């Protein structure tokens, strides 16, 4: 039995988790700072760092107590190294380094983006999927506040990015739209709620880079995304409706705007993911990251996923930032180097590097 302590601080969640053998989440503690950032309409990196600093000791205690283990029982520590906000990442990385040195545990720097993909296999019996060679190739749609990507994963561990967003991430677009509609932060959940009684057909927002509206789609943008145009279109719509800045928007109109906007974002995500899954003969389609919580996106993927493709949606608890996905993936780092660890010399990184391999794919089924 191998116990990995996962630590996550890339954005506005301070999280610690204990995961057994990469599969069983013994505990997953998350302290959200949302309330602290809401007044600013988005995450303020220095404020996030300060909040992480005060939250971590408490969140660690909570995770250990809930798992009923002590630090001495832990076999390895895995911490989010990047991508993310550097001031925020540094707090988690330094906290993890301190624990690793003090308790003489191997430490691993884990990629947050790959962690989100791993999160799709947590908390259900889906772990068996990643161990079966017949589940590959897998197509992962990673949609969060910072990322919107399609990644193809092969059984031998090789991975290839098929496409990215060329401007805003899907979650960022929902956050910005919510801000324009004065709905608060974070935008995804509140847009979903506001959209419930709305007419999603009332406003015809654009579907960028889908070849819709007669615009030819270039080869290089086939699997890329773009969301800033939908946001601009919302802005123009509000101007056309002559909505005065200081007046609240009438509730039905607000719901219709939110529903139409959400529909446009979800439509683009689902269409592109399904198309890529078909084009590359994916056996499994994964959706992960904060936006994968979205009920409409989940419904659309379930409805449109071809029958011969297994759909694996991350459990909502492991869609948004958490440390279980980091501890779970960390287990495969531990397997790969037989527990040696990365040392404590590594730095945090801000931007997503090119991903060419995903560790769990090759190791999960013993190749
Ligand atoms: O994965 P995450 O917690 O952090 C990043 O790594 O970015 O994702 C946060 C994003 C935010 O943009 C938030 O608005 C969005 O996920 N989100 C949602 C929902 N819940 C969170 N978007 C749509 N529908 C939701 N239910
Ligand atoms: Zn994230």
Coordinates of C-alpha atoms and ligand atoms in Angstrom, one line a residue:
X1 CA 0.0 0.0 0.0
X2 CA 1.3 3.4 -1.0
X3 CA 0.0 6.6 0.6
X4 CA 0.6 9.9 -1.3
X5 CA -0.1 13.3 0.2
X6 CA -1.3 15.7 -2.5
X7 CA -0.9 19.4 -2.2
X8 CA -2.5 22.0 -4.5
X9 CA -2.2 25.8 -4.6
X10 CA -2.2 26.9 -8.2
X11 CA -5.1 29.3 -8.0
X12 CA -7.6 30.1 -5.2
X13 CA -8.0 26.7 -3.6
X14 CA -5.7 25.5 -0.8
X15 CA -6.0 21.8 -0.9
X16 CA -4.5 18.7 0.7
X17 CA -5.5 15.0 0.1
X18 CA -4.4 11.5 1.0
X19 CA -4.7 9.0 -1.8
X20 CA -4.0 5.2 -1.6
X21 CA -2.3 3.5 -4.5
X22 CA -3.5 6.3 -6.9
X23 CA -7.1 5.0 -6.6
X24 CA -8.8 5.5 -3.2
X25 CA -9.2 9.0 -2.0
X26 CA -8.9 8.7 1.8
X27 CA -9.5 12.4 2.2
X28 CA -9.7 15.5 0.1
X29 CA -9.7 18.8 2.0
X30 CA -10.3 22.0 0.0
X31 CA -10.3 25.6 1.5
X32 CA -11.7 27.9 -1.1
X33 CA -10.8 31.6 -1.1
X34 CA -13.6 32.5 -3.5
X35 CA -15.3 34.8 -1.0
X36 CA -12.0 36.8 -0.6
X37 CA -11.6 37.3 -4.3
X38 CA -15.2 37.9 -5.3
X39 CA -15.1 41.6 -4.5
X40 CA -12.3 42.0 -7.1
X41 CA -14.2 40.0 -9.8
X42 CA -11.3 37.6 -10.2
X43 CA -8.3 36.0 -8.4
X44 CA -5.7 38.4 -7.1
X45 CA -2.4 36.4 -7.1
X46 CA -0.8 38.1 -4.0
X47 CA -3.9 37.9 -2.0
X48 CA -4.2 34.2 -3.0
X49 CA -0.6 33.6 -1.8
X50 CA -1.3 35.2 1.6
X51 CA -4.5 33.2 2.0
X52 CA -2.7 29.9 1.1
X53 CA 0.0 30.7 3.7
X54 CA -2.5 30.9 6.5
X55 CA -4.8 28.1 5.3
X56 CA -2.3 25.3 4.7
X57 CA -1.5 24.1 8.2
X58 CA -5.2 23.8 8.9
X59 CA -6.0 22.1 5.6
X60 CA -3.2 19.6 6.1
X61 CA -4.4 18.7 9.6
X62 CA -7.9 18.3 8.2
X63 CA -6.8 16.0 5.4
X64 CA -4.6 13.8 7.7
X65 CA -7.4 13.6 10.3
X66 CA -10.1 12.7 7.8
X67 CA -7.8 9.9 6.4
X68 CA -7.0 8.8 9.9
X69 CA -3.2 8.9 9.2
X70 CA -0.2 10.8 10.4
X71 CA 2.6 12.3 8.3
X72 CA 4.8 9.4 9.3
X73 CA 2.5 7.0 7.5
X74 CA 2.8 8.9 4.2
X75 CA 5.1 7.3 1.6
X76 CA 5.4 10.3 -0.7
X77 CA 4.4 13.9 -1.2
X78 CA 3.1 15.3 -4.5
X79 CA 2.7 19.0 -5.1
X80 CA 1.4 21.1 -8.0
X81 CA 4.4 22.6 -9.6
X82 CA 2.5 24.5 -12.4
X83 CA 1.0 25.8 -14.5
X84 CA -0.7 28.4 -12.4
X85 CA -0.2 31.7 -10.6
X86 CA 3.4 31.9 -9.4
X87 CA 2.9 33.6 -6.0
X88 CA 0.1 31.0 -5.2
X89 CA 2.1 28.0 -6.5
X90 CA 5.2 29.0 -4.5
X91 CA 3.3 28.7 -1.2
X92 CA 2.3 25.1 -1.9
X93 CA 5.6 24.1 -3.3
X94 CA 7.6 25.6 -0.4
X95 CA 5.1 24.1 2.1
X96 CA 5.6 20.7 0.5
X97 CA 9.4 21.0 0.4
X98 CA 9.4 21.8 4.1
X99 CA 7.3 18.8 4.9
X100 CA 9.4 16.5 2.7
X101 CA 12.7 17.7 4.3
X102 CA 11.4 17.5 7.9
X103 CA 9.7 14.1 7.5
X104 CA 12.2 12.6 5.0
X105 CA 9.7 11.8 2.3
X106 CA 10.2 11.7 -1.4
X107 CA 8.7 14.8 -3.1
X108 CA 7.3 15.0 -6.6
X109 CA 6.4 18.1 -8.7
X110 CA 3.1 17.3 -10.5
X111 CA 1.6 19.1 -13.6
X112 CA -1.7 20.6 -12.7
X113 CA -3.1 20.2 -16.2
X114 CA -2.3 16.4 -16.2
X115 CA -3.7 16.3 -12.7
X116 CA -7.1 17.5 -14.0
X117 CA -7.1 14.6 -16.6
X118 CA -6.2 12.2 -13.8
X119 CA -9.1 13.6 -11.8
X120 CA -11.5 12.0 -14.3
X121 CA -10.6 8.6 -12.9
X122 CA -11.1 9.4 -9.2
X123 CA -14.0 8.7 -7.0
X124 CA -15.8 6.1 -9.2
X125 CA -14.9 2.7 -10.5
X126 CA -13.4 4.4 -13.6
X127 CA -9.9 3.6 -12.5
X128 CA -10.1 0.3 -14.2
X129 CA -10.5 2.2 -17.5
X130 CA -7.1 3.6 -17.4
X131 CA -5.6 0.2 -16.8
X132 CA -7.2 -1.4 -19.9
X133 CA -5.2 -1.0 -23.1
X134 CA -8.5 -1.2 -25.0
X135 CA -9.5 2.2 -23.5
X136 CA -6.9 3.9 -25.6
X137 CA -6.5 6.2 -27.4
X138 CA -8.3 8.5 -25.1
X139 CA -9.3 12.0 -25.9
X140 CA -9.3 14.4 -23.0
X141 CA -11.2 17.7 -23.1
X142 CA -9.7 19.8 -20.3
X143 CA -11.8 22.9 -19.6
X144 CA -11.2 25.2 -16.7
X145 CA -10.6 28.8 -15.8
X146 CA -7.1 28.6 -17.3
X147 CA -7.3 25.9 -20.0
X148 CA -9.3 24.7 -22.9
X149 CA -7.5 21.9 -24.6
X150 CA -8.0 18.7 -26.5
X151 CA -5.3 16.1 -25.7
X152 CA -4.9 12.7 -27.3
X153 CA -3.4 10.0 -25.0
X154 CA -2.0 6.7 -26.2
X155 CA -1.7 3.4 -24.4
X156 CA 2.1 3.7 -24.4
X157 CA 2.0 6.9 -22.5
X158 CA 2.6 9.3 -25.5
X159 CA 0.3 12.3 -25.6
X160 CA -0.3 15.0 -28.1
X161 CA -2.1 18.3 -27.9
X162 CA -4.5 18.5 -30.7
X163 CA -5.7 22.0 -29.9
X164 CA -5.9 24.9 -27.5
X165 CA -7.8 28.1 -27.0
X166 CA -6.2 30.9 -29.0
X167 CA -7.6 33.5 -26.6
X168 CA -9.8 33.0 -23.5
X169 CA -10.4 29.7 -21.7
X170 CA -14.0 28.5 -21.6
X171 CA -14.2 29.1 -17.8
X172 CA -12.6 32.6 -18.2
X173 CA -15.3 33.4 -20.9
X174 CA -18.1 32.4 -18.5
X175 CA -16.4 34.4 -15.7
X176 CA -16.2 37.5 -17.9
X177 CA -19.8 37.1 -19.1
X178 CA -21.0 36.8 -15.5
X179 CA -19.1 40.0 -14.7
X180 CA -20.8 41.8 -17.7
X181 CA -24.1 40.6 -16.4
X182 CA -23.2 41.6 -12.8
X183 CA -23.7 38.1 -11.6
X184 CA -20.5 37.8 -9.5
X185 CA -17.6 35.4 -9.4
X186 CA -16.9 32.6 -10.3
X187 CA -19.1 32.9 -13.4
X188 CA -19.6 29.2 -14.4
X189 CA -21.8 28.1 -11.6
X190 CA -23.8 31.3 -11.4
X191 CA -24.3 31.4 -15.2
X192 CA -25.6 27.8 -15.0
X193 CA -28.0 28.7 -12.3
X194 CA -29.2 31.9 -14.0
X195 CA -29.7 30.0 -17.3
X196 CA -32.1 27.4 -15.8
X197 CA -35.3 29.3 -16.8
X198 CA -33.8 31.0 -19.8
X199 CA -34.5 30.6 -23.5
X200 CA -31.2 29.5 -25.0
X201 CA -32.4 30.3 -28.5
X202 CA -33.3 33.9 -27.9
X203 CA -29.8 35.3 -28.6
X204 CA -27.7 33.7 -31.4
X205 CA -24.2 34.1 -30.1
X206 CA -21.4 33.1 -32.5
X207 CA -19.7 29.6 -32.5
X208 CA -16.1 30.6 -33.3
X209 CA -13.8 28.2 -35.1
X210 CA -16.5 25.7 -35.8
X211 CA -17.0 26.5 -39.5
X212 CA -20.5 27.8 -38.6
X213 CA -21.9 31.0 -40.3
X214 CA -20.2 30.0 -43.5
X215 CA -16.7 30.9 -42.3
X216 CA -14.2 28.4 -43.7
X217 CA -12.2 26.8 -40.9
X218 CA -8.4 26.6 -41.5
X219 CA -6.6 23.2 -40.9
X220 CA -4.7 24.6 -38.0
X221 CA -7.8 25.8 -36.2
X222 CA -9.7 22.5 -36.6
X223 CA -9.2 21.6 -32.9
X224 CA -8.5 25.0 -31.6
X225 CA -11.0 27.1 -29.6
X226 CA -11.7 30.8 -29.4
X227 CA -14.1 32.4 -26.9
X228 CA -13.4 36.1 -26.8
X229 CA -15.7 36.7 -29.8
X230 CA -18.7 35.3 -27.9
X231 CA -17.9 37.6 -25.0
X232 CA -17.6 40.6 -27.4
X233 CA -20.9 39.6 -28.9
X234 CA -22.6 39.6 -25.5
X235 CA -21.2 43.1 -24.9
X236 CA -22.6 44.4 -28.2
X237 CA -25.9 42.7 -27.4
X238 CA -26.1 44.5 -24.0
X239 CA -25.3 47.8 -25.8
X240 CA -28.0 47.2 -28.4
X241 CA -30.5 46.4 -25.7
X242 CA -29.7 49.8 -24.3
X243 CA -29.2 48.5 -20.8
X244 CA -28.1 51.3 -18.6
X245 CA -25.1 50.4 -16.5
X246 CA -26.6 51.2 -13.2
X247 CA -30.0 49.4 -13.8
X248 CA -30.5 45.8 -12.9
X249 CA -31.4 43.6 -15.9
X250 CA -34.9 42.3 -15.9
X251 CA -34.9 38.7 -14.6
X252 CA -36.2 36.9 -17.7
X253 CA -33.9 38.8 -20.0
X254 CA -31.0 38.0 -17.7
X255 CA -31.9 34.3 -17.8
X256 CA -32.2 34.3 -21.6
X257 CA -28.8 36.0 -22.0
X258 CA -27.1 33.6 -19.6
X259 CA -28.8 30.6 -21.3
X260 CA -27.9 31.7 -24.8
X261 CA -24.3 32.4 -23.8
X262 CA -23.9 29.1 -21.9
X263 CA -25.4 27.3 -24.9
X264 CA -22.8 28.9 -27.3
X265 CA -19.9 27.9 -25.1
X266 CA -21.1 24.4 -24.5
X267 CA -22.0 23.9 -28.2
X268 CA -18.5 24.7 -29.3
X269 CA -16.9 22.5 -26.6
X270 CA -19.1 19.5 -27.3
X271 CA -18.9 19.8 -31.1
X272 CA -15.1 20.0 -31.1
X273 CA -14.6 17.2 -28.6
X274 CA -16.9 14.8 -30.4
X275 CA -15.4 15.6 -33.8
X276 CA -11.9 15.0 -32.5
X277 CA -12.9 11.8 -30.8
X278 CA -14.3 10.5 -34.1
X279 CA -11.5 11.8 -36.2
X280 CA -8.8 10.1 -34.0
X281 CA -10.7 6.9 -33.3
X282 CA -10.8 7.6 -29.5
X283 CA -12.1 4.7 -27.4
X284 CA -12.6 6.9 -24.4
X285 CA -13.7 10.6 -24.2
X286 CA -12.8 12.3 -21.0
X287 CA -14.0 15.7 -19.7
X288 CA -12.2 17.3 -16.8
X289 CA -11.5 20.7 -15.2
X290 CA -13.9 23.1 -13.5
X291 CA -16.1 23.7 -16.5
X292 CA -16.7 20.0 -16.8
X293 CA -19.0 20.5 -13.7
X294 CA -21.4 22.2 -16.1
X295 CA -24.7 20.3 -16.3
X296 CA -25.4 21.3 -19.9
X297 CA -22.0 20.3 -21.1
X298 CA -22.3 16.9 -19.3
X299 CA -25.7 16.4 -20.9
X300 CA -24.5 17.4 -24.4
X301 CA -21.5 15.1 -24.2
X302 CA -23.6 12.2 -23.0
X303 CA -26.2 12.8 -25.8
X304 CA -23.6 13.2 -28.6
X305 CA -20.9 10.8 -27.6
X306 CA -20.8 7.9 -30.2
X307 CA -22.0 4.6 -28.9
X308 CA -18.6 2.9 -29.4
X309 CA -16.8 5.6 -27.3
X310 CA -16.8 5.3 -23.5
X311 CA -17.6 8.7 -21.9
X312 CA -15.7 9.4 -18.7
X313 CA -16.8 12.6 -17.0
X314 CA -14.8 13.7 -13.9
X315 CA -16.9 13.6 -10.8
X316 CA -17.9 17.2 -9.9
X317 CA -15.8 17.0 -6.7
X318 CA -12.7 16.3 -8.8
X319 CA -13.5 18.8 -11.6
X320 CA -12.6 22.0 -9.8
X321 CA -9.2 22.3 -8.2
X322 CA -8.4 19.7 -5.6
X323 CA -5.4 17.8 -4.2
X324 CA -6.7 14.3 -4.7
X325 CA -6.0 14.6 -8.5
X326 CA -2.4 15.7 -7.6
X327 CA -1.9 12.9 -5.0
X328 CA -3.4 10.3 -7.4
X329 CA -1.2 11.3 -10.3
X330 CA 1.8 11.6 -7.9
X331 CA 1.5 7.9 -7.2
X332 CA 2.5 7.2 -10.8
X333 CA 5.6 9.5 -10.4
X334 CA 6.4 7.4 -7.4
X335 CA 6.0 4.2 -9.3
X336 CA 8.1 5.5 -12.2
X337 CA 11.3 6.2 -10.2
X338 CA 10.7 3.7 -7.4
X339 CA 10.2 6.3 -4.7
X340 CA 13.4 8.4 -5.3
X341 CA 11.7 11.7 -5.7
X342 CA 12.5 14.9 -7.5
X343 CA 14.5 16.4 -4.6
X344 CA 13.7 19.9 -3.3
X345 CA 15.5 21.9 -6.0
X346 CA 12.6 22.4 -8.5
X347 CA 10.8 25.6 -9.2
X348 CA 7.2 26.4 -9.8
X349 CA 6.3 27.2 -13.4
X350 CA 3.5 29.5 -14.7
X351 CA 2.7 28.3 -18.2
X352 CA 1.7 25.0 -19.6
X353 CA 4.7 23.2 -21.2
X354 CA 4.1 21.0 -24.3
X355 CA 2.9 17.7 -23.0
X356 CA 4.3 14.7 -24.9
X357 CA 3.7 12.0 -22.3
X358 CA 1.3 11.2 -19.5
X359 CA 2.7 9.0 -16.9
X360 CA -0.3 7.0 -15.8
X361 CA -1.2 5.8 -19.3
X362 CA 2.0 3.7 -19.7
X363 CA 2.3 2.7 -16.1
X364 CA -1.3 2.0 -15.4
X365 CA -1.4 -1.2 -17.3
X366 CA 2.1 -2.4 -16.6
X367 CA 3.9 -1.6 -19.9
Ligands
LIG1 O1 -10.5 23.8 -12.6 P1 -10.8 25.0 -11.9 O2 -11.3 25.0 -10.5 O3 -9.5 26.0 -11.9 C1 -8.6 26.1 -12.9 O4 -7.7 25.3 -13.0 O5 -8.9 27.1 -13.7 O6 -11.8 25.8 -12.8 C2 -12.4 27.0 -12.5 C3 -13.4 27.4 -13.6 C4 -14.0 28.8 -13.4 O7 -13.8 29.5 -14.6 C5 -15.4 28.5 -13.1 O8 -16.3 29.5 -13.6 C6 -15.7 27.2 -13.9 O9 -14.5 26.5 -13.7 N1 -16.8 26.5 -13.4 C7 -17.9 26.2 -14.1 C8 -18.8 25.5 -13.3 N2 -18.2 25.3 -12.1 C9 -17.0 25.9 -12.2 N3 -18.2 26.5 -15.4 C10 -19.4 26.1 -15.9 N4 -20.3 25.5 -15.1 C11 -20.1 25.1 -13.8 N5 -21.0 24.5 -13.1
LIG2 ZN1 -7.3 23.7 -12.3

